[in-house]
Amino acid sequence: MLYLLTCLEKPEIKDFRDIACERRYDRMLIIGEKISVIAKKVREAMDSRDPKPIQELAESQWKAGAHFIDVNIGPAEENGEDLMKWMVSSIQEVVKAPLCLDTTNASALEAGLKEHNNEWGRALINSTSNDPERFGMLELAAKYNAEIIALTVGKGGLPADAEERCGIAAEIMARAAEYGVSLEDIYLDPLILQVCTTQDQASHSLKAVKMFQELNDPPMKTVVGLSNISNGVPKQMRGLIDKVYLTLLMYEGLTAAIANPLDKELMDVIKTTDIFLGNTLYAHSYLEM
Amino acid sequence: MLYLLTCLEKPEIKDFRDIACERRYDRMLIIGEKISVIAKKVREAMDSRDPKPIQELAESQWKAGAHFIDVNIGPAEENGEDLMKWMVSSIQEVVKAPLCLDTTNASALEAGLKEHNNEWGRALINSTSNDPERFGMLELAAKYNAEIIALTVGKGGLPADAEERCGIAAEIMARAAEYGVSLEDIYLDPLILQVCTTQDQASHSLKAVKMFQELNDPPMKTVVGLSNISNGVPKQMRGLIDKVYLTLLMYEGLTAAIANPLDKELMDVIKTTDIFLGNTLYAHSYLEM
């Protein structure tokens, strides 16, 4: 409801999307996932440096309620710097949104951070972890005043349970302090695994989201890559699994999800869960808001 | 999964519905709500003593996965005893299910309890409360070895929060002991109010479901009348609100819900939530089970 109040206070604001995203933080944050090298259309647009399909995806996700636009260029081993710079400027030409820069290529990431317009919110780096190869991402977060996602996984095997995820989170938090990254700028990611092969991990990740928050005061922020939960599941069932799991994650206090804001059913479930969490006031028109 | 194990152990069982409902208690219990005096078709069948529409509703709900069939005859001030006796015998002629006898008319209730076939599970009385007019229901529960729903509401106003609901629950539990009703035979009902006018009550009821369980060891059973949450909401949004709220209630450990088992989407959400609660093993076919 915060943005409505802001509109009342500032009648010159006609479109709530003109309000910086910080003003919408009372609800769960959506990091729009559609601009990804995995999608053929996006990959082709990247290769031919055609901004249109990318800008359209950015605009449609922003209008659908995304708070960040994820920009996943993959490892981008060739011309990664040029590609990320071009992506950032193309997208921020059309949406006044902060971006989530998603690549394992540190120099491409840095090029994106340099280009990023912080006027509409600080960039979010996706991601550091407990793997030494990802430590440098913390340095970039400090240097460019960016927020950062921290995947609670190391170089070895996957974490066994919520407690192990918390142990890894604590190591990352200590390292962040060394690198000069504020704990309030970290989004801890419990690493969502596919329910169809590792069913018990779904409850470990839920528990981790709850426990992560207790690692600091104010509570640590949390984030998930939602669709991982339904990887490997028959396509017609994926939406249902994603929606039910997200409701539970939100109930445990999740701050943000990398998800598809163009999925109207998913967005309706988020809005409805926000009603039960008391984040939004009920009105017959709440699904349209 | 329990019934599958049972099937393996007892190969003579061909249909899982032949297994007494106790064998399905690892999942949330559904009390099928469709046989209600509120429905015109049911009311007409009751008035003309035509068993067919009622038997069809009983069968379809049972096949869809209901564990109890609710039999709501309303206050039934005229010929209530005869009506409830006829309802119970008509329904149990076609389904091997225990019934949830739903009326404020104590003598009609008693007639139903006398008629009820306990071979397929004990009857469930709907309901006692903290209102002296409903104390007699406990006496009937003890006399006929029935389970009983206890609505945590008194004669006065509605409970303000979860703590007040727990206070009322404790009074009812003490009274049940006096009447000789075992605590394990009570389903505490937090009283679900409509979210559109009393939004904060939705979280109080969720919290009450969690707190009720802590009032005894083994934990107290809990039940809700689910559709109350979406009363007064535009029809096209009711299903969404019911589904999201039920996921949260299940996550807090709800034992049973009075709901519509013929709502395939609702049942799919329940089955999916059971996956995340670890009550069911994931299989690509879990929605069909």
Coordinates of C-alpha atoms in Angstrom, one line a residue:
Chain A
M1 CA 0.0 0.0 0.0
L2 CA 3.0 2.2 0.4
Y3 CA 3.0 3.4 -3.1
L4 CA -0.6 4.5 -2.9
L5 CA 0.4 6.6 0.2
T6 CA 3.3 8.0 -1.8
C7 CA 1.0 8.9 -4.6
L8 CA -1.3 10.7 -2.2
E9 CA 1.6 12.6 -0.8
K10 CA 3.1 13.4 -4.2
P11 CA 0.2 14.0 -6.6
E12 CA 2.6 14.8 -9.4
I13 CA 3.4 11.1 -9.6
K14 CA 1.0 9.7 -12.1
D15 CA 2.5 6.3 -12.6
F16 CA 3.6 4.2 -9.6
R17 CA 6.5 2.9 -11.7
D18 CA 8.0 6.3 -11.5
I19 CA 8.6 5.7 -7.9
A20 CA 12.0 4.3 -7.1
C21 CA 11.8 0.7 -6.3
E22 CA 12.6 1.2 -2.6
R23 CA 9.1 2.5 -2.2
R24 CA 7.7 -0.9 -3.1
Y25 CA 9.7 -2.9 -0.6
D26 CA 6.8 -3.6 1.6
R27 CA 5.9 -6.5 -0.7
M28 CA 8.1 -9.4 -1.8
L29 CA 10.6 -8.3 -4.5
I30 CA 10.4 -9.9 -8.0
I31 CA 13.5 -10.2 -10.0
G32 CA 12.2 -10.7 -13.6
E33 CA 14.0 -13.8 -15.0
K34 CA 13.0 -13.6 -18.7
I35 CA 16.1 -11.9 -20.1
S36 CA 18.3 -15.0 -20.1
V37 CA 20.8 -16.4 -22.6
I38 CA 19.0 -19.7 -22.2
A39 CA 16.0 -18.3 -24.2
K40 CA 16.7 -18.6 -28.0
K41 CA 15.0 -15.3 -28.8
V42 CA 17.2 -13.5 -26.2
R43 CA 20.4 -15.3 -27.3
E44 CA 19.8 -14.3 -31.0
A45 CA 19.1 -10.7 -30.0
M46 CA 22.3 -10.7 -28.0
D47 CA 24.3 -12.1 -30.9
S48 CA 23.0 -9.6 -33.4
R49 CA 22.9 -6.7 -30.9
D50 CA 19.2 -6.2 -31.7
P51 CA 17.9 -4.3 -28.6
K52 CA 14.2 -4.6 -29.5
P53 CA 13.3 -8.1 -28.2
I54 CA 15.4 -7.4 -25.0
Q55 CA 13.8 -4.0 -24.4
E56 CA 10.3 -5.5 -24.9
L57 CA 11.0 -8.2 -22.3
A58 CA 12.3 -5.6 -19.9
E59 CA 9.3 -3.3 -20.3
S60 CA 6.7 -6.1 -20.1
Q61 CA 8.3 -7.5 -16.9
W62 CA 8.6 -4.0 -15.3
K63 CA 4.9 -3.3 -16.1
A64 CA 3.9 -6.6 -14.7
G65 CA 5.5 -5.7 -11.3
A66 CA 9.1 -6.8 -11.4
H67 CA 11.3 -4.7 -9.1
F68 CA 14.6 -5.8 -10.7
I69 CA 15.3 -7.1 -14.2
D70 CA 17.7 -10.0 -14.3
V71 CA 20.3 -9.8 -17.1
N72 CA 21.7 -13.3 -17.5
I73 CA 24.3 -13.4 -20.2
G74 CA 25.8 -16.7 -19.1
P75 CA 29.6 -17.2 -18.9
A76 CA 30.0 -14.8 -21.9
E77 CA 33.6 -15.8 -22.6
E78 CA 33.9 -13.8 -25.8
N79 CA 33.2 -10.0 -25.7
G80 CA 31.5 -10.4 -22.4
E81 CA 32.3 -6.8 -21.3
D82 CA 30.9 -5.3 -24.5
L83 CA 27.8 -7.5 -24.3
M84 CA 27.0 -6.7 -20.7
K85 CA 27.6 -3.0 -21.2
W86 CA 25.3 -3.0 -24.2
M87 CA 22.6 -5.0 -22.4
V88 CA 22.6 -2.6 -19.4
S89 CA 22.3 0.5 -21.5
S90 CA 19.7 -1.0 -23.8
I91 CA 17.5 -2.1 -21.0
Q92 CA 17.8 1.1 -18.9
E93 CA 17.0 3.1 -22.0
V94 CA 13.4 1.8 -21.6
V95 CA 12.8 1.0 -18.0
K96 CA 13.7 3.0 -14.9
A97 CA 14.6 -0.2 -13.0
P98 CA 17.6 -1.5 -11.2
L99 CA 19.2 -4.6 -12.9
C100 CA 20.3 -7.9 -11.5
L101 CA 23.6 -8.7 -13.3
D102 CA 23.9 -12.4 -13.8
T103 CA 27.1 -13.8 -15.1
T104 CA 30.2 -15.8 -13.8
N105 CA 32.4 -13.5 -15.9
A106 CA 33.8 -10.9 -13.5
S107 CA 35.1 -8.5 -16.1
A108 CA 31.7 -8.6 -17.9
L109 CA 30.1 -7.9 -14.6
E110 CA 32.3 -5.0 -13.9
A111 CA 31.5 -3.5 -17.3
G112 CA 27.8 -3.8 -16.4
L113 CA 28.2 -2.2 -13.0
K114 CA 30.1 0.8 -14.6
E115 CA 27.3 1.3 -17.1
H116 CA 24.4 0.8 -14.6
N117 CA 22.3 3.8 -13.7
N118 CA 21.9 3.8 -9.9
E119 CA 19.4 6.6 -10.1
W120 CA 16.6 4.0 -10.2
G121 CA 18.0 1.7 -7.6
R122 CA 21.4 0.0 -7.0
A123 CA 22.5 -2.9 -9.1
L124 CA 22.2 -6.4 -7.7
I125 CA 25.1 -8.9 -8.4
N126 CA 24.1 -12.5 -9.1
S127 CA 26.1 -14.0 -7.4
T128 CA 28.9 -14.7 -4.9
S129 CA 29.2 -18.0 -3.0
N130 CA 31.6 -19.9 -0.8
D131 CA 33.6 -20.9 -3.8
P132 CA 36.9 -18.9 -4.0
E133 CA 36.3 -18.3 -7.7
R134 CA 33.3 -16.2 -6.6
F135 CA 35.0 -14.1 -3.9
G136 CA 35.9 -11.4 -6.3
M137 CA 32.2 -10.6 -6.8
L138 CA 32.2 -9.1 -3.2
E139 CA 35.0 -6.8 -4.2
L140 CA 33.0 -5.6 -7.1
A141 CA 29.9 -5.1 -4.9
A142 CA 32.0 -2.9 -2.5
K143 CA 33.6 -1.0 -5.4
Y144 CA 30.4 -0.2 -7.2
N145 CA 28.1 0.1 -4.2
A146 CA 26.0 -2.8 -5.4
E147 CA 23.8 -5.3 -3.6
I148 CA 24.8 -8.9 -4.0
I149 CA 23.2 -12.4 -3.9
A150 CA 25.1 -15.0 -1.9
L151 CA 24.5 -18.6 -2.8
T152 CA 25.1 -20.8 0.2
V153 CA 27.1 -23.4 -1.5
G154 CA 30.9 -24.0 -1.6
K155 CA 33.2 -25.6 -4.0
G156 CA 32.4 -29.1 -2.7
G157 CA 29.1 -30.9 -2.6
L158 CA 25.7 -29.5 -2.0
P159 CA 24.7 -28.4 1.5
A160 CA 22.9 -31.3 3.3
D161 CA 20.4 -29.2 5.3
A162 CA 19.4 -25.8 6.6
E163 CA 22.1 -25.8 9.3
E164 CA 24.8 -26.4 6.8
R165 CA 23.4 -23.6 4.7
C166 CA 23.6 -21.3 7.7
G167 CA 27.2 -22.3 8.3
I168 CA 28.1 -21.4 4.8
A169 CA 26.1 -18.1 5.1
A170 CA 28.1 -17.2 8.2
E171 CA 31.3 -17.7 6.4
I172 CA 30.2 -15.5 3.5
M173 CA 28.9 -12.8 5.9
A174 CA 32.3 -12.8 7.6
R175 CA 34.1 -12.5 4.3
A176 CA 31.7 -9.7 3.2
A177 CA 32.8 -7.7 6.2
E178 CA 36.4 -8.1 5.1
Y179 CA 35.6 -6.9 1.6
G180 CA 33.6 -3.9 3.0
V181 CA 30.2 -5.1 1.9
S182 CA 27.4 -4.3 4.4
L183 CA 25.3 -7.2 5.6
E184 CA 22.2 -5.3 4.6
D185 CA 23.3 -5.5 1.0
I186 CA 23.4 -9.3 0.9
Y187 CA 20.6 -11.5 -0.2
L188 CA 21.2 -15.0 1.1
D189 CA 20.1 -17.8 -1.3
P190 CA 19.5 -21.2 0.2
L191 CA 19.9 -22.9 -3.2
I192 CA 16.6 -24.4 -4.3
L193 CA 17.0 -28.0 -5.6
Q194 CA 14.5 -29.9 -7.7
V195 CA 11.8 -31.5 -5.7
C196 CA 11.4 -34.4 -8.0
T197 CA 14.8 -35.9 -7.1
T198 CA 15.6 -34.3 -3.8
Q199 CA 12.3 -33.8 -2.1
D200 CA 13.6 -33.4 1.5
Q201 CA 15.7 -30.4 0.3
A202 CA 12.6 -28.4 -0.3
S203 CA 11.9 -28.3 3.4
H204 CA 15.6 -27.7 4.2
S205 CA 15.5 -24.6 2.0
L206 CA 12.3 -23.3 3.5
K207 CA 13.8 -23.7 7.0
A208 CA 17.0 -22.0 5.8
V209 CA 15.0 -19.0 4.6
K210 CA 13.7 -18.7 8.2
M211 CA 17.0 -19.3 9.8
F212 CA 19.0 -16.9 7.6
Q213 CA 16.9 -14.0 8.9
E214 CA 18.0 -14.8 12.4
L215 CA 21.7 -14.4 11.5
N216 CA 21.6 -10.7 11.9
D217 CA 19.5 -7.8 13.3
P218 CA 18.0 -6.3 11.1
P219 CA 17.2 -9.7 9.6
M220 CA 19.3 -10.8 6.6
K221 CA 17.6 -10.6 3.3
T222 CA 16.8 -13.8 1.4
V223 CA 16.3 -14.7 -2.3
V224 CA 15.6 -17.9 -4.3
G225 CA 15.7 -18.9 -7.9
L226 CA 12.1 -20.2 -7.8
S227 CA 11.8 -22.3 -10.9
N228 CA 14.6 -24.6 -9.8
I229 CA 12.1 -26.3 -7.5
S230 CA 10.1 -27.7 -10.5
N231 CA 13.1 -28.6 -12.8
G232 CA 12.6 -32.0 -14.2
V233 CA 8.8 -32.0 -13.5
P234 CA 6.3 -32.5 -16.4
K235 CA 5.7 -29.1 -17.9
Q236 CA 2.0 -28.9 -17.0
M237 CA 2.7 -29.4 -13.3
R238 CA 5.6 -26.9 -13.0
G239 CA 3.4 -23.8 -12.4
L240 CA 1.4 -25.5 -9.6
I241 CA 4.6 -26.6 -7.8
D242 CA 6.2 -23.2 -8.1
K243 CA 3.1 -21.4 -6.8
V244 CA 2.6 -23.6 -3.7
Y245 CA 6.3 -23.5 -2.9
L246 CA 6.5 -19.7 -3.2
T247 CA 3.6 -19.3 -0.9
L248 CA 5.5 -21.2 1.8
L249 CA 8.7 -19.3 1.1
M250 CA 6.9 -16.0 1.5
Y251 CA 5.3 -17.2 4.7
E252 CA 8.8 -17.9 6.0
G253 CA 9.7 -14.3 5.2
L254 CA 11.4 -14.5 1.8
T255 CA 12.6 -11.1 0.6
A256 CA 12.9 -11.7 -3.1
A257 CA 12.4 -14.3 -5.8
I258 CA 13.9 -14.6 -9.3
A259 CA 10.7 -15.6 -11.1
N260 CA 8.6 -14.8 -14.1
P261 CA 6.4 -11.7 -13.5
L262 CA 4.6 -12.4 -16.8
D263 CA 3.0 -15.5 -15.3
K264 CA -0.3 -13.9 -14.2
E265 CA -1.3 -16.9 -12.1
L266 CA 2.0 -16.7 -10.1
M267 CA 1.6 -13.0 -9.6
D268 CA -2.0 -13.6 -8.4
V269 CA -0.7 -16.1 -5.8
I270 CA 1.9 -13.7 -4.7
K271 CA -0.6 -10.9 -4.2
T272 CA -3.0 -13.3 -2.4
T273 CA -0.2 -14.5 -0.1
D274 CA 0.7 -10.8 0.6
I275 CA -2.9 -10.4 1.8
F276 CA -2.5 -13.2 4.4
L277 CA 0.9 -11.8 5.5
G278 CA -0.8 -8.4 6.0
N279 CA 1.6 -6.8 3.5
T280 CA -1.3 -5.6 1.3
L281 CA -4.8 -4.4 2.4
Y282 CA -7.6 -6.6 1.0
A283 CA -9.8 -4.9 -1.6
H284 CA -11.9 -6.6 -4.2
S285 CA -9.5 -5.2 -6.8
Y286 CA -6.3 -6.3 -5.2
L287 CA -5.4 -8.6 -8.0
E288 CA -5.4 -5.7 -10.5
M289 CA -3.2 -3.6 -8.4
Chain B
M1 CA 2.0 -43.3 0.8
L2 CA 0.7 -45.4 3.6
Y3 CA -2.2 -46.8 1.6
L4 CA 0.2 -48.0 -1.0
L5 CA 2.3 -49.8 1.6
T6 CA -1.0 -51.3 3.0
C7 CA -1.9 -52.4 -0.5
L8 CA 1.5 -54.1 -0.8
E9 CA 1.0 -55.8 2.5
K10 CA -2.5 -56.8 1.8
P11 CA -2.8 -57.7 -1.9
E12 CA -6.5 -58.6 -1.5
I13 CA -7.2 -54.9 -1.2
K14 CA -7.9 -53.7 -4.8
D15 CA -9.4 -50.3 -4.1
F16 CA -7.7 -48.0 -1.6
R17 CA -11.2 -46.7 -0.5
D18 CA -11.8 -50.2 1.0
I19 CA -9.1 -49.3 3.6
A20 CA -10.6 -47.8 6.7
C21 CA -10.1 -44.0 6.8
E22 CA -7.6 -44.4 9.7
R23 CA -5.2 -45.7 7.1
R24 CA -5.2 -42.4 5.2
Y25 CA -4.4 -40.2 8.2
D26 CA -0.9 -39.4 7.1
R27 CA -2.4 -36.7 4.8
M28 CA -4.7 -33.9 5.7
L29 CA -8.3 -35.0 6.2
I30 CA -11.0 -33.7 3.9
I31 CA -14.5 -33.4 5.2
G32 CA -16.6 -33.2 2.0
E33 CA -19.0 -30.2 2.4
K34 CA -21.3 -30.7 -0.6
I35 CA -24.3 -32.3 1.2
S36 CA -25.7 -29.2 2.8
V37 CA -29.2 -27.8 3.3
I38 CA -27.8 -24.6 1.8
A39 CA -27.7 -26.2 -1.7
K40 CA -31.1 -26.2 -3.4
K41 CA -30.7 -29.6 -5.0
V42 CA -29.9 -31.1 -1.6
R43 CA -32.7 -29.3 0.2
E44 CA -35.2 -30.6 -2.4
A45 CA -33.9 -34.1 -2.1
M46 CA -34.2 -33.9 1.7
D47 CA -37.8 -32.5 1.5
S48 CA -38.9 -35.3 -0.9
R49 CA -36.8 -38.0 0.7
D50 CA -35.2 -38.7 -2.7
P51 CA -31.9 -40.5 -1.8
K52 CA -30.4 -40.4 -5.3
P53 CA -28.9 -36.8 -5.5
I54 CA -27.6 -37.2 -2.0
Q55 CA -26.0 -40.6 -2.6
E56 CA -24.4 -39.3 -5.8
L57 CA -22.8 -36.4 -4.0
A58 CA -21.6 -38.8 -1.3
E59 CA -20.1 -41.2 -3.8
S60 CA -18.4 -38.5 -5.9
Q61 CA -16.9 -36.8 -2.9
W62 CA -15.7 -40.1 -1.5
K63 CA -14.1 -41.1 -4.8
A64 CA -12.5 -37.6 -5.0
G65 CA -10.7 -38.3 -1.8
A66 CA -12.9 -37.1 1.1
H67 CA -12.3 -38.9 4.3
F68 CA -15.6 -37.8 6.0
I69 CA -18.8 -36.8 4.3
D70 CA -20.4 -33.8 6.0
V71 CA -24.2 -34.1 6.5
N72 CA -25.5 -30.6 7.1
I73 CA -29.2 -30.6 7.7
G74 CA -29.3 -27.1 9.3
P75 CA -31.4 -26.6 12.5
A76 CA -34.0 -29.1 11.1
E77 CA -36.7 -28.0 13.6
E78 CA -39.4 -30.3 12.1
N79 CA -38.8 -34.0 11.9
G80 CA -35.1 -33.5 12.4
E81 CA -34.6 -36.9 13.9
D82 CA -36.3 -38.7 11.1
L83 CA -34.4 -36.6 8.5
M84 CA -30.9 -37.2 10.0
K85 CA -31.6 -41.0 10.4
W86 CA -32.7 -41.2 6.8
M87 CA -29.6 -39.2 5.6
V88 CA -27.2 -41.3 7.5
S89 CA -28.6 -44.6 6.2
S90 CA -29.0 -43.4 2.6
I91 CA -25.4 -42.2 2.5
Q92 CA -23.8 -45.2 4.2
E93 CA -25.7 -47.4 1.9
V94 CA -23.4 -46.3 -0.9
V95 CA -20.1 -45.2 0.7
K96 CA -18.0 -46.9 3.3
A97 CA -17.2 -43.6 5.0
P98 CA -17.6 -42.1 8.4
L99 CA -19.9 -39.0 8.4
C100 CA -19.6 -35.6 9.9
L101 CA -23.1 -34.9 11.4
D102 CA -23.7 -31.2 11.2
T103 CA -26.8 -29.7 13.0
T104 CA -27.6 -27.6 16.0
N105 CA -30.5 -29.9 16.7
A106 CA -29.3 -32.3 19.5
S107 CA -32.1 -34.8 19.1
A108 CA -31.6 -35.0 15.3
L109 CA -27.9 -35.4 16.0
E110 CA -28.5 -38.3 18.4
A111 CA -30.8 -40.0 15.9
G112 CA -27.9 -39.8 13.4
L113 CA -25.4 -41.1 15.8
K114 CA -27.6 -44.1 16.6
E115 CA -27.9 -44.9 12.9
H116 CA -24.2 -44.3 12.0
N117 CA -22.2 -47.4 11.1
N118 CA -18.9 -47.1 13.0
E119 CA -17.4 -50.0 11.0
W120 CA -16.0 -47.5 8.5
G121 CA -14.8 -45.0 11.1
R122 CA -16.4 -43.2 14.0
A123 CA -18.8 -40.4 13.4
L124 CA -17.7 -36.7 13.8
I125 CA -20.0 -34.3 15.5
N126 CA -20.1 -30.7 14.1
S127 CA -20.0 -29.0 16.6
T128 CA -19.6 -28.1 20.3
S129 CA -18.3 -24.7 21.4
N130 CA -18.1 -22.5 24.5
D131 CA -21.8 -21.7 24.3
P132 CA -23.8 -23.5 27.0
E133 CA -26.4 -24.5 24.4
R134 CA -23.7 -26.6 22.7
F135 CA -22.4 -28.4 25.8
G136 CA -24.8 -31.3 25.3
M137 CA -22.9 -32.2 22.1
L138 CA -20.1 -33.4 24.3
E139 CA -22.4 -35.7 26.2
L140 CA -23.5 -37.2 22.9
A141 CA -19.9 -37.6 21.8
A142 CA -19.1 -39.6 24.9
K143 CA -22.3 -41.7 24.8
Y144 CA -21.9 -42.7 21.1
N145 CA -18.1 -42.9 21.0
A146 CA -17.9 -40.1 18.4
E147 CA -15.3 -37.6 17.6
I148 CA -16.3 -33.9 17.9
I149 CA -15.4 -30.5 16.4
A150 CA -15.0 -27.7 19.0
L151 CA -15.5 -24.2 17.7
T152 CA -13.4 -21.8 19.8
V153 CA -16.2 -19.3 20.2
G154 CA -18.5 -18.5 23.2
K155 CA -21.9 -17.0 23.5
G156 CA -20.5 -13.5 23.5
G157 CA -18.4 -11.7 20.8
L158 CA -15.9 -13.3 18.4
P159 CA -12.4 -14.1 19.7
A160 CA -10.0 -11.2 19.2
D161 CA -6.9 -13.2 18.5
A162 CA -5.1 -16.6 18.7
E163 CA -4.5 -16.3 22.4
E164 CA -8.2 -15.8 23.1
R165 CA -9.0 -18.8 20.9
C166 CA -6.5 -20.8 23.0
G167 CA -8.2 -19.6 26.2
I168 CA -11.6 -20.8 24.9
A169 CA -10.0 -24.1 23.7
A170 CA -8.7 -24.7 27.1
E171 CA -12.1 -24.2 28.7
I172 CA -13.6 -26.6 26.2
M173 CA -10.9 -29.2 26.8
A174 CA -11.5 -29.1 30.5
R175 CA -15.2 -29.5 30.0
A176 CA -14.6 -32.4 27.6
A177 CA -12.8 -34.2 30.4
E178 CA -15.8 -33.7 32.7
Y179 CA -18.1 -35.2 30.1
G180 CA -15.7 -38.1 29.4
V181 CA -14.6 -37.1 26.0
S182 CA -10.9 -37.9 25.2
L183 CA -8.8 -35.0 24.1
E184 CA -7.7 -37.1 21.1
D185 CA -11.3 -37.1 19.9
I186 CA -11.5 -33.3 19.7
Y187 CA -10.8 -31.2 16.6
L188 CA -10.3 -27.6 17.6
D189 CA -11.7 -25.1 15.1
P190 CA -10.2 -21.6 15.3
L191 CA -13.2 -20.1 13.5
I192 CA -12.3 -18.8 10.1
L193 CA -13.7 -15.3 9.4
Q194 CA -13.9 -13.6 6.0
V195 CA -10.7 -12.0 4.9
C196 CA -12.5 -9.2 3.0
T197 CA -13.8 -7.6 6.2
T198 CA -11.5 -9.0 9.0
Q199 CA -8.2 -9.4 7.3
D200 CA -6.1 -9.6 10.4
Q201 CA -8.2 -12.5 11.7
A202 CA -6.7 -14.7 8.9
S203 CA -3.3 -14.6 10.6
H204 CA -4.8 -15.0 14.0
S205 CA -6.5 -18.2 12.9
L206 CA -3.3 -19.5 11.3
K207 CA -1.5 -18.8 14.5
A208 CA -4.3 -20.5 16.5
V209 CA -3.9 -23.7 14.4
K210 CA -0.2 -23.8 15.4
M211 CA -0.9 -22.9 19.1
F212 CA -3.8 -25.4 19.5
Q213 CA -1.4 -28.3 18.8
E214 CA 0.7 -27.2 21.7
L215 CA -2.2 -27.5 24.2
N216 CA -1.6 -31.2 24.6
D217 CA 0.8 -34.1 23.9
P218 CA 0.0 -35.8 21.5
P219 CA -0.9 -32.5 19.7
M220 CA -4.6 -31.5 19.6
K221 CA -6.2 -32.1 16.2
T222 CA -7.4 -29.0 14.3
V223 CA -10.1 -28.3 11.7
V224 CA -11.4 -25.4 9.7
G225 CA -14.4 -24.5 7.6
L226 CA -12.2 -23.4 4.7
S227 CA -14.6 -21.5 2.4
N228 CA -15.5 -19.0 5.2
I229 CA -12.2 -17.3 4.4
S230 CA -13.5 -16.1 1.0
N231 CA -17.1 -15.3 2.0
G232 CA -18.1 -12.0 0.5
V233 CA -15.3 -12.0 -2.1
P234 CA -16.2 -11.8 -5.8
K235 CA -16.9 -15.4 -7.0
Q236 CA -14.0 -15.7 -9.5
M237 CA -11.4 -14.9 -6.7
R238 CA -12.8 -17.3 -4.1
G239 CA -10.9 -20.4 -5.3
L240 CA -7.5 -18.6 -5.3
I241 CA -8.0 -17.2 -1.8
D242 CA -9.1 -20.6 -0.4
K243 CA -6.2 -22.4 -2.0
V244 CA -3.5 -20.1 -0.8
Y245 CA -4.9 -20.0 2.7
L246 CA -5.2 -23.8 2.9
T247 CA -1.6 -24.1 1.9
L248 CA -0.6 -21.9 4.9
L249 CA -3.0 -23.8 7.2
M250 CA -1.5 -27.1 6.2
Y251 CA 2.0 -25.7 6.7
E252 CA 0.9 -24.9 10.3
G253 CA -0.1 -28.5 10.8
L254 CA -3.9 -28.5 10.1
T255 CA -5.4 -31.9 10.6
A256 CA -8.7 -31.5 8.7
A257 CA -10.6 -29.1 6.5
I258 CA -14.3 -28.9 5.6
A259 CA -14.0 -28.3 1.9
N260 CA -15.1 -29.3 -1.5
P261 CA -13.2 -32.4 -2.7
L262 CA -14.8 -32.0 -6.2
D263 CA -12.7 -28.9 -6.7
K264 CA -9.8 -30.5 -8.7
E265 CA -7.6 -27.4 -8.4
L266 CA -8.0 -27.3 -4.6
M267 CA -7.2 -31.0 -4.4
D268 CA -4.1 -30.5 -6.5
V269 CA -2.9 -27.8 -4.2
I270 CA -3.5 -30.0 -1.2
K271 CA -1.5 -32.8 -2.9
T272 CA 1.3 -30.5 -3.8
T273 CA 1.5 -29.0 -0.3
D274 CA 1.6 -32.6 1.0
I275 CA 4.7 -33.0 -1.1
F276 CA 6.4 -30.1 0.5
L277 CA 5.4 -31.3 4.0
G278 CA 6.9 -34.7 3.2
N279 CA 3.5 -36.4 3.7
T280 CA 3.6 -37.8 0.2
L281 CA 6.5 -39.0 -1.9
Y282 CA 7.0 -37.0 -5.1
A283 CA 6.2 -39.0 -8.3
H284 CA 5.3 -37.5 -11.7
S285 CA 1.8 -39.0 -11.2
Y286 CA 1.2 -37.7 -7.7
L287 CA -1.7 -35.5 -8.8
E288 CA -3.5 -38.6 -10.1
M289 CA -3.1 -40.5 -6.8

